[in-house]
Short mmCIF file of C-alpha atoms in Angstrom, two decimals:
data_model
loop_
_atom_site.label_atom_id
_atom_site.label_comp_id
_atom_site.label_asym_id
_atom_site.label_seq_id
_atom_site.Cartn_x
_atom_site.Cartn_y
_atom_site.Cartn_z
CA UNK A 1 -45.23 4.39 6.89
CA UNK A 2 -43.11 4.81 9.99
CA UNK A 3 -44.72 3.43 13.11
CA UNK A 4 -46.06 6.23 15.29
CA UNK A 5 -44.37 6.74 18.60
CA UNK A 6 -45.96 7.62 21.87
CA UNK A 7 -45.05 10.68 23.91
CA UNK A 8 -42.08 8.92 25.51
CA UNK A 9 -40.64 8.03 22.15
CA UNK A 10 -41.15 4.30 22.56
CA UNK A 11 -42.30 2.35 19.56
CA UNK A 12 -45.89 1.30 19.36
CA UNK A 13 -46.65 -2.33 18.79
CA UNK A 14 -46.90 -3.24 15.19
CA UNK A 15 -49.99 -5.40 15.26
CA UNK A 16 -48.89 -8.03 12.79
CA UNK A 17 -45.35 -9.07 12.17
CA UNK A 18 -44.06 -7.94 8.82
CA UNK A 19 -41.78 -10.44 7.13
CA UNK A 20 -39.52 -9.90 4.16
CA UNK A 21 -37.69 -12.80 2.60
CA UNK A 22 -34.65 -12.49 0.35
CA UNK A 23 -32.98 -15.45 -1.29
CA UNK A 24 -29.65 -14.87 -2.94
CA UNK A 25 -26.85 -16.88 -4.52
CA UNK A 26 -23.80 -17.33 -2.29
CA UNK A 27 -21.74 -14.52 -3.74
CA UNK A 28 -20.04 -11.74 -1.77
CA UNK A 29 -21.49 -8.98 -3.95
CA UNK A 30 -25.02 -9.85 -2.80
CA UNK A 31 -24.37 -9.18 0.87
CA UNK A 32 -24.86 -5.46 0.33
CA UNK A 33 -28.35 -6.28 -0.99
CA UNK A 34 -29.11 -8.24 2.19
CA UNK A 35 -28.02 -5.23 4.27
CA UNK A 36 -30.13 -2.96 2.14
CA UNK A 37 -33.26 -5.09 2.53
CA UNK A 38 -33.00 -5.43 6.31
CA UNK A 39 -31.97 -1.83 6.86
CA UNK A 40 -34.70 -0.43 4.63
CA UNK A 41 -37.39 -2.46 6.35
CA UNK A 42 -36.29 -1.06 9.70
CA UNK A 43 -35.99 2.49 8.34
CA UNK A 44 -39.46 2.38 6.87
CA UNK A 45 -40.82 1.61 10.30
CA UNK A 46 -39.02 4.56 11.81
CA UNK A 47 -36.35 2.62 13.71
CA UNK A 48 -33.63 4.93 15.04
CA UNK A 49 -30.62 5.40 12.77
CA UNK A 50 -28.08 3.83 15.12
CA UNK A 51 -30.28 0.75 15.55
CA UNK A 52 -30.66 0.48 11.77
CA UNK A 53 -26.87 0.49 11.51
CA UNK A 54 -26.67 -2.33 14.07
CA UNK A 55 -29.17 -4.33 12.02
CA UNK A 56 -27.12 -3.76 8.85
CA UNK A 57 -23.98 -4.92 10.65
CA UNK A 58 -25.64 -8.04 12.09
CA UNK A 59 -27.02 -9.04 8.70
CA UNK A 60 -23.67 -8.44 7.05
CA UNK A 61 -21.79 -10.58 9.56
CA UNK A 62 -24.21 -13.50 9.40
CA UNK A 63 -24.49 -13.43 5.61
CA UNK A 64 -20.70 -13.20 5.26
CA UNK A 65 -20.29 -16.39 7.29
CA UNK A 66 -22.96 -18.12 5.23
CA UNK A 67 -21.49 -17.06 1.88
CA UNK A 68 -17.93 -18.00 2.90
CA UNK A 69 -19.05 -21.42 4.11
CA UNK A 70 -20.92 -22.21 0.93
CA UNK A 71 -18.14 -20.95 -1.33
CA UNK A 72 -15.60 -23.03 0.61
CA UNK A 73 -17.70 -26.15 0.13
CA UNK A 74 -18.85 -25.21 -3.37
CA UNK A 75 -22.52 -25.30 -2.43
CA UNK A 76 -24.50 -23.21 -4.92
CA UNK A 77 -27.91 -23.33 -3.20
CA UNK A 78 -29.34 -19.92 -2.34
CA UNK A 79 -28.95 -18.39 1.10
CA UNK A 80 -32.20 -17.29 2.72
CA UNK A 81 -32.60 -14.12 4.75
CA UNK A 82 -35.84 -13.61 6.66
CA UNK A 83 -36.43 -10.29 8.37
CA UNK A 84 -39.31 -10.23 10.81
CA UNK A 85 -40.38 -6.93 12.31
CA UNK A 86 -42.96 -6.44 14.99
CA UNK A 87 -42.18 -5.00 18.40
CA UNK A 88 -38.78 -6.62 18.01
CA UNK A 89 -36.61 -7.23 14.99
CA UNK A 90 -35.51 -10.73 14.12
CA UNK A 91 -33.33 -11.87 11.26
CA UNK A 92 -32.83 -15.48 10.29
CA UNK A 93 -30.07 -16.47 7.90
CA UNK A 94 -30.19 -19.99 6.56
CA UNK A 95 -27.31 -21.53 4.67
CA UNK A 96 -26.69 -25.00 3.29
CA UNK A 97 -23.12 -25.57 4.35
CA UNK A 98 -22.79 -25.56 8.12
CA UNK A 99 -21.36 -22.06 8.18
CA UNK A 100 -20.70 -21.94 11.88
CA UNK A 101 -19.32 -24.91 13.79
CA UNK A 102 -20.75 -25.18 17.32
CA UNK A 103 -17.31 -24.77 18.89
CA UNK A 104 -16.94 -21.38 17.18
CA UNK A 105 -20.06 -19.92 18.70
CA UNK A 106 -18.53 -19.10 22.07
CA UNK A 107 -15.38 -17.56 20.68
CA UNK A 108 -14.34 -14.30 22.26
CA UNK A 109 -12.86 -11.39 20.37
CA UNK A 110 -9.40 -12.35 19.15
CA UNK A 111 -6.21 -10.64 20.23
CA UNK A 112 -5.31 -8.36 17.30
CA UNK A 113 -1.64 -9.13 17.88
CA UNK A 114 -2.31 -12.80 17.29
CA UNK A 115 -5.12 -13.09 14.75
CA UNK A 116 -4.57 -15.06 11.61
CA UNK A 117 -6.68 -13.64 8.82
CA UNK A 118 -7.54 -16.52 6.56
CA UNK A 119 -10.31 -17.32 4.10
CA UNK A 120 -12.79 -17.59 6.94
CA UNK A 121 -12.00 -14.17 8.35
CA UNK A 122 -10.19 -12.98 11.43
CA UNK A 123 -12.69 -14.21 13.99
CA UNK A 124 -14.35 -10.94 14.94
CA UNK A 125 -17.70 -11.66 13.30
CA UNK A 126 -19.34 -14.14 15.66
CA UNK A 127 -18.47 -12.36 18.92
CA UNK A 128 -19.58 -9.12 17.26
CA UNK A 129 -22.99 -10.63 16.51
CA UNK A 130 -23.28 -11.96 20.04
CA UNK A 131 -22.43 -8.57 21.49
CA UNK A 132 -24.78 -6.58 19.27
CA UNK A 133 -27.88 -8.76 19.30
CA UNK A 134 -29.98 -9.35 22.40
CA UNK A 135 -30.42 -12.99 21.48
CA UNK A 136 -28.38 -15.15 19.14
CA UNK A 137 -29.05 -18.72 18.17
CA UNK A 138 -26.92 -20.90 15.92
CA UNK A 139 -28.46 -24.22 14.97
CA UNK A 140 -28.01 -26.98 12.43
CA UNK A 141 -30.90 -26.97 9.98
CA UNK A 142 -32.61 -29.62 7.92
CA UNK A 143 -30.56 -28.66 4.85
CA UNK A 144 -27.37 -29.66 6.65
CA UNK A 145 -26.40 -26.04 7.06
CA UNK A 146 -26.59 -23.44 9.79
CA UNK A 147 -29.49 -21.20 10.69
CA UNK A 148 -28.52 -18.08 12.58
CA UNK A 149 -31.28 -16.22 14.41
CA UNK A 150 -30.45 -12.75 15.66
CA UNK A 151 -32.97 -10.77 17.66
CA UNK A 152 -33.06 -7.18 18.77
CA UNK A 153 -35.58 -7.09 21.59
CA UNK A 154 -38.36 -4.60 22.12
CA UNK A 155 -36.28 -2.44 24.49
CA UNK A 156 -33.61 -2.24 21.83
CA UNK A 157 -35.97 -0.97 19.13
CA UNK A 158 -35.79 2.76 19.68
CA UNK A 159 -37.53 4.81 17.05
CA UNK A 160 -36.31 7.98 15.43
CA UNK B 1 -16.22 -6.02 -11.86
CA UNK B 2 -17.94 -3.06 -10.24
CA UNK B 3 -16.64 -2.34 -6.79
CA UNK B 4 -18.28 0.36 -4.73
CA UNK B 5 -15.16 1.48 -2.97
CA UNK B 6 -13.30 4.68 -3.75
CA UNK B 7 -9.68 4.85 -2.70
CA UNK B 8 -7.49 7.92 -3.10
CA UNK B 9 -3.92 8.47 -2.05
CA UNK B 10 -2.13 11.66 -1.11
CA UNK B 11 1.01 12.76 0.68
CA UNK B 12 0.74 14.95 3.74
CA UNK B 13 4.04 15.67 5.37
CA UNK B 14 5.64 12.40 6.35
CA UNK B 15 2.39 10.52 5.98
CA UNK B 16 0.79 8.76 3.07
CA UNK B 17 -2.95 9.28 3.39
CA UNK B 18 -5.18 6.57 1.96
CA UNK B 19 -8.75 7.89 1.85
CA UNK B 20 -11.53 5.38 1.51
CA UNK B 21 -15.15 5.96 0.56
CA UNK B 22 -18.02 3.49 0.33
CA UNK B 23 -18.95 0.30 2.14
CA UNK B 24 -16.24 -2.09 3.32
CA UNK B 25 -17.44 -5.67 3.47
CA UNK B 26 -16.34 -9.10 2.28
CA UNK B 27 -16.85 -8.03 -1.34
CA UNK B 28 -14.94 -4.76 -1.25
CA UNK B 29 -12.37 -5.47 1.49
CA UNK B 30 -9.98 -7.20 -0.96
CA UNK B 31 -9.69 -3.91 -2.88
CA UNK B 32 -8.65 -2.09 0.26
CA UNK B 33 -6.30 -4.90 1.29
CA UNK B 34 -4.55 -4.85 -2.08
CA UNK B 35 -4.17 -1.08 -2.01
CA UNK B 36 -2.75 -1.03 1.53
CA UNK B 37 -0.44 -3.91 0.68
CA UNK B 38 0.79 -2.04 -2.36
CA UNK B 39 1.46 1.11 -0.32
CA UNK B 40 3.26 -0.81 2.43
CA UNK B 41 5.26 -2.79 -0.14
CA UNK B 42 6.66 0.53 -1.35
CA UNK B 43 8.23 0.95 2.06
CA UNK B 44 5.79 3.53 3.41
CA UNK B 45 6.07 3.42 7.20
CA UNK B 46 3.75 6.28 8.14
CA UNK B 47 0.25 5.85 6.89
CA UNK B 48 -3.15 7.38 7.52
CA UNK B 49 -6.23 5.34 6.64
CA UNK B 50 -8.99 7.92 6.36
CA UNK B 51 -12.40 6.30 6.83
CA UNK B 52 -14.31 9.62 6.95
CA UNK B 53 -16.28 8.73 3.84
CA UNK B 54 -16.90 5.10 4.75
CA UNK B 55 -20.58 4.41 5.33
CA UNK B 56 -20.22 0.83 6.46
CA UNK B 57 -17.51 -1.33 7.99
CA UNK B 58 -17.84 -4.91 9.18
CA UNK B 59 -15.47 -7.49 10.64
CA UNK B 60 -13.97 -8.26 7.24
CA UNK B 61 -12.86 -4.65 6.93
CA UNK B 62 -11.54 -4.72 10.47
CA UNK B 63 -9.43 -7.74 9.57
CA UNK B 64 -7.82 -5.81 6.71
CA UNK B 65 -6.99 -2.90 9.01
CA UNK B 66 -5.59 -5.23 11.68
CA UNK B 67 -3.26 -6.86 9.15
CA UNK B 68 -2.08 -3.47 7.88
CA UNK B 69 -1.49 -2.25 11.44
CA UNK B 70 0.56 -5.33 12.24
CA UNK B 71 2.73 -4.78 9.19
CA UNK B 72 3.25 -1.14 10.12
CA UNK B 73 4.18 -2.10 13.68
CA UNK B 74 6.62 -4.72 12.43
CA UNK B 75 8.28 -2.02 10.32
CA UNK B 76 8.45 0.29 13.33
CA UNK B 77 6.14 2.75 11.57
CA UNK B 78 2.89 4.34 12.55
CA UNK B 79 -0.67 4.10 11.32
CA UNK B 80 -3.48 6.51 12.07
CA UNK B 81 -7.14 5.68 11.44
CA UNK B 82 -9.37 8.69 10.83
CA UNK B 83 -13.01 8.14 11.63
CA UNK B 84 -15.73 10.26 13.19
CA UNK B 85 -18.91 8.38 12.35
CA UNK B 86 -20.44 7.01 15.55
CA UNK B 87 -21.68 3.74 14.04
CA UNK B 88 -18.25 2.97 12.56
CA UNK B 89 -16.47 3.91 15.77
CA UNK B 90 -18.81 1.57 17.59
CA UNK B 91 -17.44 -1.38 15.59
CA UNK B 92 -13.94 -0.57 16.87
CA UNK B 93 -15.22 -0.10 20.42
CA UNK B 94 -17.22 -3.32 20.62
CA UNK B 95 -14.34 -5.39 19.30
CA UNK B 96 -11.89 -3.84 21.75
CA UNK B 97 -9.84 -2.26 18.97
CA UNK B 98 -10.58 1.40 19.64
CA UNK B 99 -7.48 1.78 21.77
CA UNK B 100 -5.33 -0.71 19.89
CA UNK B 101 -5.62 1.48 16.80
CA UNK B 102 -4.66 5.16 16.85
CA UNK B 103 -8.10 6.51 15.93
CA UNK B 104 -8.63 10.22 15.46
CA UNK B 105 -11.57 12.32 14.30
CA UNK B 106 -9.29 14.15 11.89
CA UNK B 107 -5.68 14.00 10.83
CA UNK B 108 -3.51 16.86 11.91
CA UNK B 109 0.09 16.17 11.06
CA UNK B 110 2.47 17.27 13.76
#
């Protein structure tokens, strides 16, 4: 059921956070499933279409980094996507291969005239995540990988 | 291998129009890259990449388009990107590529 909206079109609080967890093998073809899960959760709660598209893009970028990192290091352990929806929307992507080195986190958008597109991408993904999400956090996790936490804050969560 | 990306090719005037449909991500982007490479390898210098039927584009897809654009520029050609979906256009805008590419809502050959 979509969350009801008040007269000003702002989302009501969802009393309890709803969490969906997806674990998937580190293969590129599964990233569309991760997008589908996160996007559908948001849609079912009546989140505005353009915000749903931002969520799909954020999930795709973070999962792409995770899958690439694990494939490069031949780590077969599953990648974990947690989507947590209450007044805000938070996604956590946990990999087992250190997908994002700390020095990459503050990268700006590359100059298209100078980018080198290699196996790890052209370098647009991380700055794109940082621009789209209200909060981003990249940390080393206990599995020796990276956990990326991306949050769209309450003000961001317009409803359709 | 099932790839959810439809790619068609047509000639319109001086331009070769490559129309793409589906979702462009790290799984499907190689299909687009190979097709654009094949077209450019044939010596095509004027190309339209029509993204009208693309429902999703992420940074991997952007990378493919950037590489194609660079090749076209190096060959002194021209490349037009057709796109009118707001959420796809937003990806170009956020990354600062909306003016670097020649993006139009439709292709109207001159």
